[in-house]
PDB file of C-alpha atoms in Angstrom:
ATOM      1  CA  MET A  30      -1.409  19.949  -8.227  1.00 38.00           C
ATOM      2  CA  GLN A  31      -0.694  20.217  -4.554  1.00 46.00           C
ATOM      3  CA  SER A  32       2.556  18.726  -3.406  1.00 43.00           C
ATOM      4  CA  ASN A  33       3.299  16.984  -0.130  1.00 43.00           C
ATOM      5  CA  SER A  34       6.816  17.648   1.062  1.00 50.00           C
ATOM      6  CA  ASN A  35       7.115  14.621   3.085  1.00 82.00           C
ATOM      7  CA  VAL A  36       6.080  11.969   0.689  1.00 93.00           C
ATOM      8  CA  ASP A  37       6.656  11.729  -2.987  1.00 96.00           C
ATOM      9  CA  SER A  38       5.598   8.266  -3.607  1.00 98.00           C
ATOM     10  CA  ILE A  39       3.471   5.471  -1.846  1.00 98.00           C
ATOM     11  CA  ALA A  40       3.734   1.759  -2.482  1.00 99.00           C
ATOM     12  CA  VAL A  41       0.191   0.313  -2.325  1.00 99.00           C
ATOM     13  CA  PHE A  42      -0.403  -3.319  -1.789  1.00 99.00           C
ATOM     14  CA  CYS A  43      -3.792  -4.658  -2.839  1.00 99.00           C
ATOM     15  CA  GLY A  44      -5.717  -7.405  -4.473  1.00 97.00           C
ATOM     16  CA  SER A  45      -5.461  -8.429  -8.105  1.00 94.00           C
ATOM     17  CA  LYS A  46      -9.091  -9.433  -7.629  1.00 97.00           C
ATOM     18  CA  MET A  47     -12.210  -7.214  -6.851  1.00 98.00           C
ATOM     19  CA  GLY A  48     -13.385  -8.812  -3.707  1.00 98.00           C
ATOM     20  CA  THR A  49     -17.108  -9.032  -2.982  1.00 98.00           C
ATOM     21  CA  ASN A  50     -17.652  -5.670  -1.347  1.00 99.00           C
ATOM     22  CA  PRO A  51     -18.176  -2.584  -3.664  1.00 99.00           C
ATOM     23  CA  ALA A  52     -16.493  -0.435  -0.956  1.00 98.00           C
ATOM     24  CA  PHE A  53     -13.223  -2.038  -1.767  1.00 99.00           C
ATOM     25  CA  ALA A  54     -13.245  -0.769  -5.349  1.00 99.00           C
ATOM     26  CA  ALA A  55     -14.471   2.730  -4.282  1.00 99.00           C
ATOM     27  CA  ASP A  56     -11.608   3.049  -1.654  1.00 99.00           C
ATOM     28  CA  ALA A  57      -9.218   2.003  -4.387  1.00 99.00           C
ATOM     29  CA  ALA A  58     -10.448   4.638  -6.728  1.00 99.00           C
ATOM     30  CA  ALA A  59     -10.668   7.275  -3.983  1.00 99.00           C
ATOM     31  CA  LEU A  60      -7.080   6.519  -3.041  1.00 99.00           C
ATOM     32  CA  GLY A  61      -5.797   6.929  -6.666  1.00 99.00           C
ATOM     33  CA  ASN A  62      -7.721  10.201  -7.152  1.00 99.00           C
ATOM     34  CA  TRP A  63      -6.126  11.473  -3.874  1.00 98.00           C
ATOM     35  CA  MET A  64      -2.645  10.539  -4.748  1.00 98.00           C
ATOM     36  CA  ALA A  65      -2.858  12.123  -8.173  1.00 98.00           C
ATOM     37  CA  LYS A  66      -4.312  15.397  -6.720  1.00 97.00           C
ATOM     38  CA  LYS A  67      -1.611  15.418  -4.005  1.00 97.00           C
ATOM     39  CA  ASN A  68       1.229  14.700  -6.742  1.00 97.00           C
ATOM     40  CA  ILE A  69       2.141  11.553  -4.874  1.00 98.00           C
ATOM     41  CA  GLY A  70       3.312   8.739  -7.117  1.00 98.00           C
ATOM     42  CA  LEU A  71       1.906   5.258  -6.953  1.00 99.00           C
ATOM     43  CA  ILE A  72       4.379   2.423  -6.743  1.00 99.00           C
ATOM     44  CA  TYR A  73       2.474  -1.014  -6.956  1.00 98.00           C
ATOM     45  CA  GLY A  74       2.460  -4.555  -8.535  1.00 95.00           C
ATOM     46  CA  GLY A  75       1.863  -3.544 -12.129  1.00 94.00           C
ATOM     47  CA  GLY A  76      -1.319  -5.410 -12.666  1.00 92.00           C
ATOM     48  CA  SER A  77      -4.510  -4.169 -14.485  1.00 92.00           C
ATOM     49  CA  ALA A  78      -6.989  -6.531 -12.748  1.00 93.00           C
ATOM     50  CA  GLY A  79      -8.820  -6.126  -9.443  1.00 96.00           C
ATOM     51  CA  LEU A  80      -8.203  -3.504  -6.985  1.00 98.00           C
ATOM     52  CA  MET A  81      -4.709  -3.033  -8.641  1.00 97.00           C
ATOM     53  CA  GLY A  82      -6.238  -1.934 -11.832  1.00 97.00           C
ATOM     54  CA  ILE A  83      -8.736   0.366 -10.458  1.00 98.00           C
ATOM     55  CA  LEU A  84      -6.232   2.105  -8.322  1.00 99.00           C
ATOM     56  CA  ALA A  85      -3.814   2.674 -11.227  1.00 98.00           C
ATOM     57  CA  ASP A  86      -6.457   3.836 -13.589  1.00 98.00           C
ATOM     58  CA  ALA A  87      -7.651   6.406 -10.987  1.00 99.00           C
ATOM     59  CA  VAL A  88      -4.266   7.734 -10.607  1.00 99.00           C
ATOM     60  CA  LEU A  89      -3.650   7.794 -14.437  1.00 98.00           C
ATOM     61  CA  ALA A  90      -7.041   9.478 -15.032  1.00 98.00           C
ATOM     62  CA  ASN A  91      -6.235  12.351 -12.905  1.00 98.00           C
ATOM     63  CA  GLY A  92      -2.662  12.963 -14.419  1.00 98.00           C
ATOM     64  CA  GLY A  93      -0.762  11.064 -11.749  1.00 98.00           C
ATOM     65  CA  ARG A  94       2.466   9.121 -11.923  1.00 98.00           C
ATOM     66  CA  VAL A  95       2.227   5.253 -11.744  1.00 99.00           C
ATOM     67  CA  THR A  96       5.332   2.866 -11.467  1.00 98.00           C
ATOM     68  CA  GLY A  97       4.429  -0.897 -11.607  1.00 97.00           C
ATOM     69  CA  ILE A  98       6.786  -3.492 -10.697  1.00 96.00           C
ATOM     70  CA  ILE A  99       5.944  -7.194 -11.880  1.00 93.00           C
ATOM     71  CA  PRO A 100       8.127 -10.101 -11.628  1.00 92.00           C
ATOM     72  CA  GLU A 101       8.823 -12.255 -14.746  1.00 90.00           C
ATOM     73  CA  LEU A 102       6.774 -15.120 -13.191  1.00 86.00           C
ATOM     74  CA  LEU A 103       3.652 -13.048 -12.925  1.00 83.00           C
ATOM     75  CA  LEU A 104       3.814 -11.721 -16.543  1.00 81.00           C
ATOM     76  CA  GLU A 105       2.006 -15.087 -17.396  1.00 73.00           C
ATOM     77  CA  TRP A 106      -0.467 -14.974 -14.461  1.00 72.00           C
ATOM     78  CA  GLU A 107      -1.366 -11.264 -14.107  1.00 63.00           C
ATOM     79  CA  VAL A 108      -2.074  -8.950 -17.061  1.00 80.00           C
ATOM     80  CA  GLN A 109       0.323  -6.124 -16.586  1.00 84.00           C
ATOM     81  CA  HIS A 110      -1.073  -2.632 -17.049  1.00 87.00           C
ATOM     82  CA  ARG A 111      -0.131  -1.174 -20.506  1.00 87.00           C
ATOM     83  CA  GLY A 112      -0.773   2.509 -19.707  1.00 91.00           C
ATOM     84  CA  LEU A 113       1.808   3.072 -16.795  1.00 96.00           C
ATOM     85  CA  THR A 114       4.229   5.786 -16.458  1.00 96.00           C
ATOM     86  CA  GLU A 115       6.973   3.148 -15.892  1.00 97.00           C
ATOM     87  CA  LEU A 116       6.767  -0.571 -15.776  1.00 94.00           C
ATOM     88  CA  ILE A 117       9.708  -2.591 -14.340  1.00 96.00           C
ATOM     89  CA  VAL A 118      10.063  -6.229 -14.915  1.00 94.00           C
ATOM     90  CA  ALA A 119      11.711  -7.841 -11.818  1.00 96.00           C
ATOM     91  CA  ASN A 120      13.601 -11.187 -11.890  1.00 95.00           C
ATOM     92  CA  ASP A 121      11.554 -12.646  -9.012  1.00 93.00           C
ATOM     93  CA  MET A 122       9.093 -11.850  -6.135  1.00 92.00           C
ATOM     94  CA  HIS A 123      11.836 -10.862  -3.847  1.00 94.00           C
ATOM     95  CA  GLU A 124      13.278  -8.401  -6.237  1.00 96.00           C
ATOM     96  CA  ARG A 125       9.864  -7.048  -6.791  1.00 95.00           C
ATOM     97  CA  LYS A 126       9.319  -6.450  -3.126  1.00 95.00           C
ATOM     98  CA  LYS A 127      12.737  -5.033  -2.537  1.00 95.00           C
ATOM     99  CA  GLN A 128      12.198  -2.564  -5.308  1.00 96.00           C
ATOM    100  CA  LEU A 129       8.739  -1.651  -4.081  1.00 96.00           C
ATOM    101  CA  TYR A 130      10.089  -0.887  -0.669  1.00 95.00           C
ATOM    102  CA  SER A 131      13.051   0.838  -1.591  1.00 94.00           C
ATOM    103  CA  ARG A 132      11.345   3.315  -4.104  1.00 96.00           C
ATOM    104  CA  CYS A 133       8.566   4.446  -1.664  1.00 97.00           C
ATOM    105  CA  ASP A 134       8.493   6.893   1.179  1.00 96.00           C
ATOM    106  CA  ALA A 135       5.315   5.174   2.788  1.00 97.00           C
ATOM    107  CA  ALA A 136       3.324   2.135   2.235  1.00 98.00           C
ATOM    108  CA  LEU A 137      -0.483   1.562   2.237  1.00 99.00           C
ATOM    109  CA  VAL A 138      -2.359  -1.547   2.337  1.00 99.00           C
ATOM    110  CA  LEU A 139      -5.922  -2.034   0.698  1.00 99.00           C
ATOM    111  CA  PRO A 140      -7.941  -5.249   1.014  1.00 99.00           C
ATOM    112  CA  GLY A 141      -6.213  -8.276  -0.801  1.00 99.00           C
ATOM    113  CA  GLY A 142      -5.220 -11.902  -0.361  1.00 98.00           C
ATOM    114  CA  PHE A 143      -2.242 -13.621   0.536  1.00 98.00           C
ATOM    115  CA  GLY A 144       0.079 -11.664  -1.595  1.00 95.00           C
ATOM    116  CA  THR A 145      -1.140  -8.524  -0.038  1.00 98.00           C
ATOM    117  CA  LEU A 146      -0.592  -9.788   3.574  1.00 98.00           C
ATOM    118  CA  ASP A 147       2.926 -10.972   2.555  1.00 97.00           C
ATOM    119  CA  GLU A 148       3.946  -7.583   1.448  1.00 97.00           C
ATOM    120  CA  LEU A 149       2.375  -5.879   4.496  1.00 98.00           C
ATOM    121  CA  PHE A 150       4.264  -8.260   7.017  1.00 97.00           C
ATOM    122  CA  GLU A 151       7.356  -8.050   5.155  1.00 96.00           C
ATOM    123  CA  ILE A 152       7.467  -4.129   5.139  1.00 95.00           C
ATOM    124  CA  ILE A 153       6.506  -4.083   8.807  1.00 96.00           C
ATOM    125  CA  THR A 154       9.435  -6.669   9.624  1.00 96.00           C
ATOM    126  CA  TRP A 155      11.793  -4.543   7.519  1.00 94.00           C
ATOM    127  CA  ASN A 156      10.857  -1.507   9.682  1.00 92.00           C
ATOM    128  CA  GLN A 157      11.362  -3.593  12.752  1.00 93.00           C
ATOM    129  CA  LEU A 158      15.013  -4.680  11.493  1.00 94.00           C
ATOM    130  CA  THR A 159      15.616  -1.138  10.674  1.00 92.00           C
ATOM    131  CA  ILE A 160      16.223  -1.979   6.987  1.00 93.00           C
ATOM    132  CA  HIS A 161      14.129   1.156   6.350  1.00 91.00           C
ATOM    133  CA  ASP A 162      12.055   3.594   8.494  1.00 90.00           C
ATOM    134  CA  LYS A 163       8.700   4.262   6.662  1.00 93.00           C
ATOM    135  CA  PRO A 164       5.204   4.773   7.764  1.00 94.00           C
ATOM    136  CA  ILE A 165       2.816   2.068   7.025  1.00 96.00           C
ATOM    137  CA  PHE A 166      -0.938   2.743   6.585  1.00 98.00           C
ATOM    138  CA  ILE A 167      -3.772   0.026   6.717  1.00 98.00           C
ATOM    139  CA  LEU A 168      -6.862   1.418   4.949  1.00 99.00           C
ATOM    140  CA  ASN A 169      -9.428  -0.628   6.895  1.00 98.00           C
ATOM    141  CA  SER A 170     -12.007  -0.423   3.955  1.00 98.00           C
ATOM    142  CA  ASP A 171     -15.524  -1.314   5.539  1.00 98.00           C
ATOM    143  CA  GLY A 172     -13.791  -3.046   8.382  1.00 98.00           C
ATOM    144  CA  PHE A 173     -11.972  -5.573   6.058  1.00 99.00           C
ATOM    145  CA  TYR A 174      -8.967  -5.681   8.432  1.00 99.00           C
ATOM    146  CA  ASN A 175     -10.672  -5.846  11.830  1.00 98.00           C
ATOM    147  CA  ALA A 176      -9.844  -9.453  12.528  1.00 98.00           C
ATOM    148  CA  LEU A 177      -6.272  -8.938  11.659  1.00 98.00           C
ATOM    149  CA  LEU A 178      -5.931  -5.948  13.829  1.00 97.00           C
ATOM    150  CA  GLN A 179      -7.410  -7.901  16.710  1.00 98.00           C
ATOM    151  CA  HIS A 180      -4.754 -10.602  16.036  1.00 97.00           C
ATOM    152  CA  ILE A 181      -2.163  -7.951  16.086  1.00 96.00           C
ATOM    153  CA  GLU A 182      -3.231  -6.755  19.416  1.00 96.00           C
ATOM    154  CA  LEU A 183      -3.346 -10.254  20.752  1.00 97.00           C
ATOM    155  CA  MET A 184       0.309 -10.711  19.548  1.00 97.00           C
ATOM    156  CA  LYS A 185       1.191  -7.455  21.404  1.00 96.00           C
ATOM    157  CA  LYS A 186      -0.753  -8.574  24.404  1.00 97.00           C
ATOM    158  CA  GLU A 187       1.081 -11.872  24.605  1.00 98.00           C
ATOM    159  CA  GLY A 188       4.585 -10.170  24.282  1.00 97.00           C
ATOM    160  CA  PHE A 189       5.602 -11.090  20.706  1.00 97.00           C
ATOM    161  CA  LEU A 190       5.660  -7.623  19.175  1.00 95.00           C
ATOM    162  CA  TYR A 191       8.116  -4.759  19.359  1.00 92.00           C
ATOM    163  CA  GLN A 192       6.350  -1.389  20.277  1.00 91.00           C
ATOM    164  CA  GLU A 193       8.614   0.511  17.760  1.00 89.00           C
ATOM    165  CA  ALA A 194       7.559  -1.487  14.859  1.00 89.00           C
ATOM    166  CA  ILE A 195       3.918  -1.191  15.914  1.00 92.00           C
ATOM    167  CA  ASP A 196       4.092   2.456  16.182  1.00 90.00           C
ATOM    168  CA  LYS A 197       4.979   2.725  12.418  1.00 90.00           C
ATOM    169  CA  ILE A 198       1.604   1.262  11.559  1.00 95.00           C
ATOM    170  CA  GLN A 199      -1.452   3.643  11.056  1.00 96.00           C
ATOM    171  CA  VAL A 200      -5.012   2.500  10.562  1.00 97.00           C
ATOM    172  CA  ILE A 201      -7.465   4.720   8.761  1.00 97.00           C
ATOM    173  CA  ASN A 202     -10.936   4.102   7.648  1.00 97.00           C
ATOM    174  CA  LYS A 203     -11.151   6.770   4.873  1.00 97.00           C
ATOM    175  CA  VAL A 204      -8.660   8.079   2.375  1.00 98.00           C
ATOM    176  CA  HIS A 205      -8.933  11.736   3.561  1.00 96.00           C
ATOM    177  CA  GLU A 206      -7.535  10.648   7.043  1.00 96.00           C
ATOM    178  CA  LEU A 207      -4.079  10.353   5.108  1.00 96.00           C
ATOM    179  CA  ASP A 208      -3.785  14.194   5.025  1.00 92.00           C
ATOM    180  CA  GLY A 209      -3.519  14.428   8.847  1.00 85.00           C
ATOM    181  CA  TYR A 210      -1.032  11.503   9.028  1.00 83.00           C
ATOM    182  CA  LEU A 211       1.331  12.935   6.393  1.00 79.00           C
ATOM    183  CA  ASN A 212       1.256  16.384   7.419  1.00 69.00           C
ATOM    184  CA  ASP A 213       1.474  15.682  11.214  1.00 57.00           C
ATOM    185  CA  ARG A 214       3.771  13.514  13.371  1.00 46.00           C
ATOM    186  CA  PRO A 215       2.759   9.857  13.339  1.00 49.00           C
ATOM    187  CA  ARG A 216       0.364   8.681  16.086  1.00 50.00           C
ATOM    188  CA  PRO A 217       0.660   5.319  17.573  1.00 50.00           C
ATOM    189  CA  LEU A 218      -1.967   2.711  16.561  1.00 53.00           C
ATOM    190  CA  PHE A 219      -1.325   0.284  19.540  1.00 51.00           C
ATOM    191  CA  SER A 220      -0.476   2.383  22.572  1.00 44.00           C
TER     192      SER A 220
END
């Protein structure tokens, strides 16, 4: 397996549902395959359903490392993945997110719902507040995040965003584009 010296693990935020577009599942599987081949560990929410399950299964099927972090509350709501390298049960959602962020070297967002957006915006905010300094990737699977990216551009135009926080966000359309970003210097998304 090829190792990436800059990134040992990536926290991935994504849906516990499949969504309606088959491209979402295909991108989740492709990301899992890519991570395992690059020897980059997956840190994620610990579920076995939806895109979360597809992603974790793909990493594991290719011999990769997967750490799931699930809060006690969601043990009843989500079915935790039983085959993980490590499963951590957090006391609550805040502890879960803190552990997700502190254990990763970068974060990536696949399609998802409110929980996915919560995780995305919190890690962006933590970058802005200098709680950490980590690259954030949005995998814009089949244009899923186009409207959100337009709104971020509007927030910037209207003077509500700090350029330093925006510069940490990288938008990609295909998994293989991660190679250039992780091996090169980050390129600003909104210049």
